Structure formats: structure tokens, C-alpha cells
Amino acid sequence: MEINGRTRICGLLGYPVAHTLSPLIHNTLAEELGQNLVYVPFPVKPDKIGEAVKGACALDIAGLNVTVPHKSAVLPWLKEIDPLAEKVGAVNTLVRCPGGYRGYNTDLTGLQRAMESDGIDLKGEKVILLGAGGAARAAAFLCAHAGVSEVWLLNRTSERARQLAEEVSTGFGRSCIHALTLAEYRQIPAGSYLAIQGTSVGLYPDTEAAVICEAGLYEKIHTGYDLIYRPFDTRFMQLVREQGGRAYNGLKMLAYQAIEAYELWNGIKVSRETAERIIQKLKEETKTDE
Ligand code: NAP
């Protein structure tokens, strides 16, 4: 593409940012949609996030993504925050507004759109959520937002699971989340569940690992959604399929959180066909490093 006097700049604030796939997604979108926009990663050290936001505003950077370790630390530096992102207590997308930026959480809405595109409707579902870190946090708030009937939240560190369950319950004024340790999974009542895998266990290169391996868990799962996308087919997904369930990975979540951000920055809607081309490109890119 030609960079000229009208080129708009978007970017990523994170630390580190060297392995991000976001430039691939956003620059492909700009190219496909014929927009004069470039997306660049900015490595921003933890104590520099406030200065980075002020600097971006002064430079009139059109939009930003925010990743680890800044997703919550950036909140005091925002002019406005979307009410749903405020509940989550974390943002991953900043959109220009008068005098600064408005924060959004497209990890949540991107996961929702990814699931919808796979024919998954969370409303009324019984959910098992594995993990209580950043990715699981977005999934936990999405479950409450989308009206699931109950969530069994399992994490290695019980205090973290309890804390997240409490925050979601407070945020939505209903206590639909039960916190357990991983070892307590047998306490989950009999039934048919959607399971969301939000831990980092099984991530490349440790591809033979799953956070729980016992068939007793997987017998309860009709659909397994792993937020990991490297490898493309995780051990968790294989265990789900071995017990007759359907299984998906996190590649679509990655694509749709970016697409939602791109839409917010540009005031447009990305078509399903363009989204599919982005997902295909990500598939090829992530396959090469396995
Ligand atoms: P994080 O905040 O560091 O959380 C890691 C989670 O994994 C915690 O719940 C942690 O439990 C658990 N865990 C780590 N090692 C474990 C072990 N050996 N045994 C049991 N549990 C273990 O990481 P994150 O940002 O949430 O990322 C988690 C995964 O989601 C990563 O694999 C990442 O690739 C994926 N992700 C995908 C997307 C997407 O767009 N698809 C976006 C973000 C992240 P403790 O609390 O006990 O430490």
C-alpha cells in the first residue's frame, strides 16, 4: 500500500508485542477493504502506559488495541468506557473520542461473534469454564451477559476462581457462577454442558497436555470451545471429540476480536466473506510455526 499524507494509523500497546498476529489481521483488512490505514505494534513498558495514551492522542492515532500487561492498567487514562467493558474491568480496544479515547472489550464481543458463527447460542446454556486468567475472564463475563443458566468455573488456584465468580455475580446482580478447583470437577452435577477452555495448558509447544484428562469430565460435554489457537487441534478438543462432542479452537475469537475493533475504528461492518478470508489467512500463518 502507498503511505501518504492521509494515511490513518492504528496500533497495539503491549509488552512484549513481537509475536502478535494483530498487524497481519488489520493490515489485511485495510488492504481488502481498500482503506488508507496502517497498523503497527508499539512495545510499551508497564510504567509508560499513561504516557503512551497521551502521546497517541497527541499524534491523533485513530485506534488502538491494548494487550498484556495493560488491559486493566490503561483504565485510568481513558476519557470514556463502554459500560460492558467497565463491568469486565479490562479493555482491549481504544476508539478516539473528544479529548482522548473510549475503551471497549472486544475479547468478549469477539468471542460471542465467533461462537455465533459456529452456531453456538449461549442463552440458557449450562457452562463449564476452565481457567480464571485474562481470557477466561472475558468468557465468564460473556456467559453472564449472554444469559447462560449456570457456570461451573474451575481453576488451579481456587482463590482466583472465587474472586472472578464474585466479580461477575456483582457485575450482573445474579449468582450463576460456582467456583471450584480443577480437582473438584466431579462435583459438577450430571447434565450436558458447553465447556470453554481458557487456561494456557495445551498451548504450543506443550501440545500433548490438557488441563483435565479424565473421560468423566468429557462425558458431560456436548461442545468444547478451546480459546487456544496454537495448535489448531488441541488435546482438549481431541478429548471432547473422543466422547462424542463437537470441538472448536480460538482462532475465530482472535479474528473476531480484531474485526470488531476494526469496525469500531472505521464505522463499518465487515462481511462474513471477508471474515472467512481473514480466518483462512490466520490458519495458514499459525500452521507454519507448528
Ligand atoms: P493467563 O491470564 O496467564 O491465565 C492462565 C490460566 O491458565 C490461569 O487460569 C492459570 O491458572 C491456568 N494455568 C496455567 N498453567 C496451568 C497449569 N499448569 N495447570 C493448570 N492451570 C494452569 O493467560 P490468558 O491471557 O488468560 O491466556 C490463556 C490462554 O488463552 C492462552 O493459551 C492464550 O493463547 C489463549 N487466548 C486466546 C485468545 C484468543 O483470541 N483466542 C485471547 C487471549 C488468550 P492459575 O490461575 O492457577 O495460574
Coordinates of C-alpha atoms in Angstrom, one line a residue, residues 15-265:
Y15 CA 4.7 -5.6 26.2
P16 CA 6.1 -7.7 24.6
V17 CA 4.4 -7.3 21.1
A18 CA 6.9 -9.1 18.9
H19 CA 4.8 -12.2 18.2
T20 CA 1.4 -10.5 17.7
L21 CA -0.8 -11.5 14.8
S22 CA -2.8 -8.3 15.0
P23 CA -0.8 -6.4 12.3
L24 CA -1.5 -9.3 9.9
I25 CA -5.2 -9.1 10.6
H26 CA -5.7 -5.3 10.5
N27 CA -3.3 -4.6 7.5
T28 CA -5.1 -7.4 5.6
L29 CA -8.5 -5.9 6.4
A30 CA -7.3 -2.4 5.3
E31 CA -6.0 -3.9 2.0
E32 CA -9.1 -6.0 1.4
L33 CA -11.4 -3.0 2.1
G34 CA -9.2 -0.5 0.2
Q35 CA -8.7 1.7 3.2
N36 CA -5.7 4.0 3.7
L37 CA -4.8 2.7 7.1
V38 CA -1.7 1.1 8.6
Y39 CA -1.5 -0.9 11.9
V40 CA 1.8 -1.1 13.9
P41 CA 2.7 -2.7 17.2
F42 CA 4.1 -0.4 19.9
P43 CA 6.1 -2.0 22.7
V44 CA 5.1 0.0 25.8
K45 CA 6.7 -0.8 29.2
P46 CA 4.3 -1.3 32.1
D47 CA 5.1 2.1 33.7
K48 CA 4.7 4.0 30.4
I49 CA 1.0 3.2 29.6
G50 CA -0.3 6.7 30.6
E51 CA 2.3 8.5 28.6
A52 CA 1.6 6.2 25.6
V53 CA -2.1 7.0 25.6
K54 CA -1.5 10.7 25.9
G55 CA 1.1 10.6 23.1
A56 CA -1.2 8.6 20.9
C57 CA -3.9 11.2 21.4
A58 CA -1.4 14.0 20.5
L59 CA -0.5 12.1 17.4
D60 CA -4.1 11.6 16.6
I61 CA -3.7 7.8 16.3
A62 CA -7.1 6.6 15.0
G63 CA -7.5 3.5 17.2
L64 CA -5.5 1.2 19.4
N65 CA -5.6 -2.3 20.7
V66 CA -4.4 -3.0 24.2
T67 CA -2.9 -6.2 25.4
V68 CA -0.9 -7.8 28.3
P69 CA 0.0 -6.2 30.7
H70 CA -2.1 -3.0 30.1
K71 CA -5.7 -4.2 29.7
S72 CA -6.7 -3.0 33.2
A73 CA -3.8 -0.6 33.9
V74 CA -5.0 1.6 31.0
L75 CA -8.4 2.3 32.5
P76 CA -7.5 5.5 34.5
W77 CA -6.1 7.0 31.2
L78 CA -9.4 6.8 29.3
K79 CA -11.9 9.6 28.7
E80 CA -14.8 7.2 28.4
I81 CA -15.5 3.5 28.9
D82 CA -18.2 1.3 27.3
P83 CA -20.5 0.0 30.2
L84 CA -19.9 -3.7 29.4
A85 CA -16.1 -3.2 29.4
E86 CA -16.4 -1.3 32.6
K87 CA -18.1 -4.4 34.2
V88 CA -15.3 -6.6 32.9
G89 CA -12.7 -4.2 34.3
A90 CA -10.5 -4.6 31.3
V91 CA -10.3 -3.2 27.7
N92 CA -8.5 -4.3 24.6
T93 CA -9.7 -1.6 22.1
L94 CA -9.5 2.2 22.3
V95 CA -11.5 4.4 19.9
R96 CA -10.9 8.1 19.5
C97 CA -13.5 10.3 21.3
P98 CA -13.4 14.1 22.1
G99 CA -10.2 14.7 24.2
G100 CA -8.9 11.1 24.2
Y101 CA -10.1 7.5 23.9
R102 CA -13.1 5.4 24.7
G103 CA -12.4 1.8 25.9
Y104 CA -14.1 -1.3 24.7
N105 CA -13.7 -5.0 25.4
T106 CA -13.9 -6.8 22.0
D107 CA -12.4 -10.0 23.5
L108 CA -15.9 -10.5 25.0
T109 CA -17.9 -9.5 21.9
G110 CA -15.4 -11.2 19.6
L111 CA -15.8 -14.5 21.4
Q112 CA -19.6 -14.1 21.3
R113 CA -19.5 -13.4 17.5
A114 CA -17.0 -16.4 17.0
M115 CA -19.4 -18.7 18.9
E116 CA -22.4 -17.4 16.9
S117 CA -20.6 -18.1 13.7
D118 CA -20.1 -21.7 14.9
G119 CA -23.9 -21.9 15.7
I120 CA -23.5 -21.7 19.4
D121 CA -26.1 -19.8 21.4
L122 CA -25.1 -19.2 25.0
K123 CA -28.6 -18.3 26.2
G124 CA -29.8 -20.8 28.7
E125 CA -26.7 -23.0 28.3
K126 CA -25.0 -24.8 31.2
V127 CA -21.3 -24.0 31.0
I128 CA -18.1 -25.4 32.4
L129 CA -15.3 -22.8 32.2
L130 CA -11.7 -23.9 32.7
G131 CA -9.4 -21.1 33.9
A132 CA -9.6 -17.7 35.6
G133 CA -6.9 -15.7 33.8
G134 CA -7.4 -12.9 31.3
A135 CA -9.1 -14.9 28.5
A136 CA -11.3 -16.8 30.9
R137 CA -12.4 -13.5 32.5
A138 CA -13.8 -12.3 29.1
A139 CA -15.5 -15.7 28.7
A140 CA -17.0 -15.5 32.3
F141 CA -18.5 -12.0 31.8
L142 CA -19.8 -13.1 28.3
C143 CA -21.6 -16.0 29.9
A144 CA -23.4 -13.8 32.4
H145 CA -24.0 -11.1 29.7
A146 CA -25.5 -13.6 27.2
G147 CA -27.8 -15.2 29.8
V148 CA -26.3 -18.7 30.4
S149 CA -28.2 -20.7 33.1
E150 CA -25.2 -21.6 35.2
V151 CA -21.4 -21.6 35.0
W152 CA -19.0 -24.1 36.8
L153 CA -15.7 -22.1 36.9
L154 CA -12.7 -24.4 37.6
N155 CA -9.2 -23.1 38.2
R156 CA -5.9 -24.4 39.6
T157 CA -5.8 -21.5 42.0
S158 CA -9.1 -21.6 43.9
E159 CA -8.8 -18.0 45.2
R160 CA -8.6 -16.6 41.6
A161 CA -11.8 -18.6 40.6
R162 CA -13.7 -17.4 43.7
Q163 CA -12.6 -13.8 43.0
L164 CA -13.7 -13.9 39.4
A165 CA -17.0 -15.6 40.3
E166 CA -17.7 -12.9 42.8
E167 CA -16.9 -10.1 40.4
V168 CA -19.2 -11.5 37.7
S169 CA -22.0 -12.0 40.2
T170 CA -21.7 -8.4 41.5
G171 CA -21.5 -7.0 37.9
F172 CA -24.7 -8.8 36.8
G173 CA -26.6 -8.9 40.1
R174 CA -27.1 -12.7 39.8
S175 CA -25.1 -15.5 41.2
C176 CA -25.0 -18.0 38.4
I177 CA -21.2 -18.9 38.8
H178 CA -19.9 -21.6 41.1
A179 CA -16.2 -21.7 41.7
L180 CA -14.3 -24.9 42.1
T181 CA -10.7 -26.1 41.9
L182 CA -9.7 -28.4 39.0
A183 CA -9.7 -31.4 41.2
E184 CA -13.3 -30.8 42.3
Y185 CA -14.7 -31.3 38.8
R186 CA -16.6 -34.4 39.9
Q187 CA -18.9 -32.0 41.9
I188 CA -20.4 -30.7 38.7
P189 CA -23.9 -32.2 38.5
A190 CA -24.8 -34.7 35.8
G191 CA -26.0 -33.0 32.6
S192 CA -25.0 -31.8 29.2
Y193 CA -22.6 -28.8 29.1
L194 CA -20.8 -26.4 26.8
A195 CA -17.2 -26.3 28.0
I196 CA -14.9 -23.3 27.4
Q197 CA -11.2 -24.0 27.8
G198 CA -9.5 -20.7 29.0
T199 CA -6.3 -22.0 30.6
S200 CA -2.9 -21.9 28.8
V201 CA -2.4 -25.7 29.3
G202 CA -2.0 -27.4 25.9
L203 CA -0.6 -24.3 24.2
Y204 CA 2.2 -24.9 21.7
P205 CA 4.8 -26.4 22.2
D206 CA 3.2 -28.4 25.1
T207 CA 0.6 -29.8 22.7
E208 CA 0.0 -33.2 24.4
A209 CA -1.3 -31.6 27.6
A210 CA -4.8 -30.9 28.7
V211 CA -5.8 -29.2 32.0
I212 CA -8.1 -32.2 32.9
C213 CA -7.7 -35.5 31.0
E214 CA -10.3 -37.8 32.7
A215 CA -13.1 -39.0 30.5
G216 CA -15.5 -38.4 33.3
L217 CA -15.4 -34.7 32.6
Y218 CA -15.7 -35.0 28.8
E219 CA -18.7 -37.4 29.0
K220 CA -20.6 -34.3 30.2
I221 CA -19.6 -32.0 27.3
H222 CA -21.6 -31.7 24.2
T223 CA -19.4 -28.9 22.8
G224 CA -15.9 -27.8 23.7
Y225 CA -14.6 -24.4 22.8
D226 CA -10.8 -24.0 23.4
L227 CA -9.6 -20.4 23.4
I228 CA -6.1 -21.7 22.4
Y229 CA -5.4 -21.5 18.6
R230 CA -1.8 -22.8 18.6
P231 CA -2.0 -25.8 17.9
F232 CA -5.1 -25.8 15.6
D233 CA -6.3 -29.1 17.1
T234 CA -5.6 -29.2 20.8
R235 CA -5.6 -32.2 23.2
F236 CA -8.7 -30.7 24.9
M237 CA -10.5 -30.7 21.6
Q238 CA -9.5 -34.3 20.9
L239 CA -10.7 -35.4 24.3
V240 CA -14.1 -33.7 23.7
R241 CA -14.4 -35.5 20.3
E242 CA -13.4 -38.8 21.8
Q243 CA -16.6 -38.6 24.0
G244 CA -18.8 -37.7 21.1
G245 CA -18.8 -33.9 21.4
R246 CA -18.1 -31.1 18.9
A247 CA -14.9 -29.1 19.3
Y248 CA -13.7 -25.7 18.2
N249 CA -10.4 -23.7 18.7
G250 CA -9.8 -20.0 19.5
L251 CA -8.8 -18.8 16.0
K252 CA -12.2 -17.3 15.3
M253 CA -12.1 -15.4 18.7
L254 CA -8.8 -14.0 17.7
A255 CA -10.1 -12.9 14.3
Y256 CA -13.4 -11.5 15.5
Q257 CA -12.0 -9.5 18.5
A258 CA -9.8 -7.8 15.8
I259 CA -12.7 -7.4 13.3
E260 CA -14.9 -5.8 16.0
A261 CA -12.1 -3.4 16.8
Y262 CA -11.6 -2.6 13.1
E263 CA -15.3 -1.9 12.8
L264 CA -15.3 0.4 15.7
W265 CA -12.4 2.4 14.4

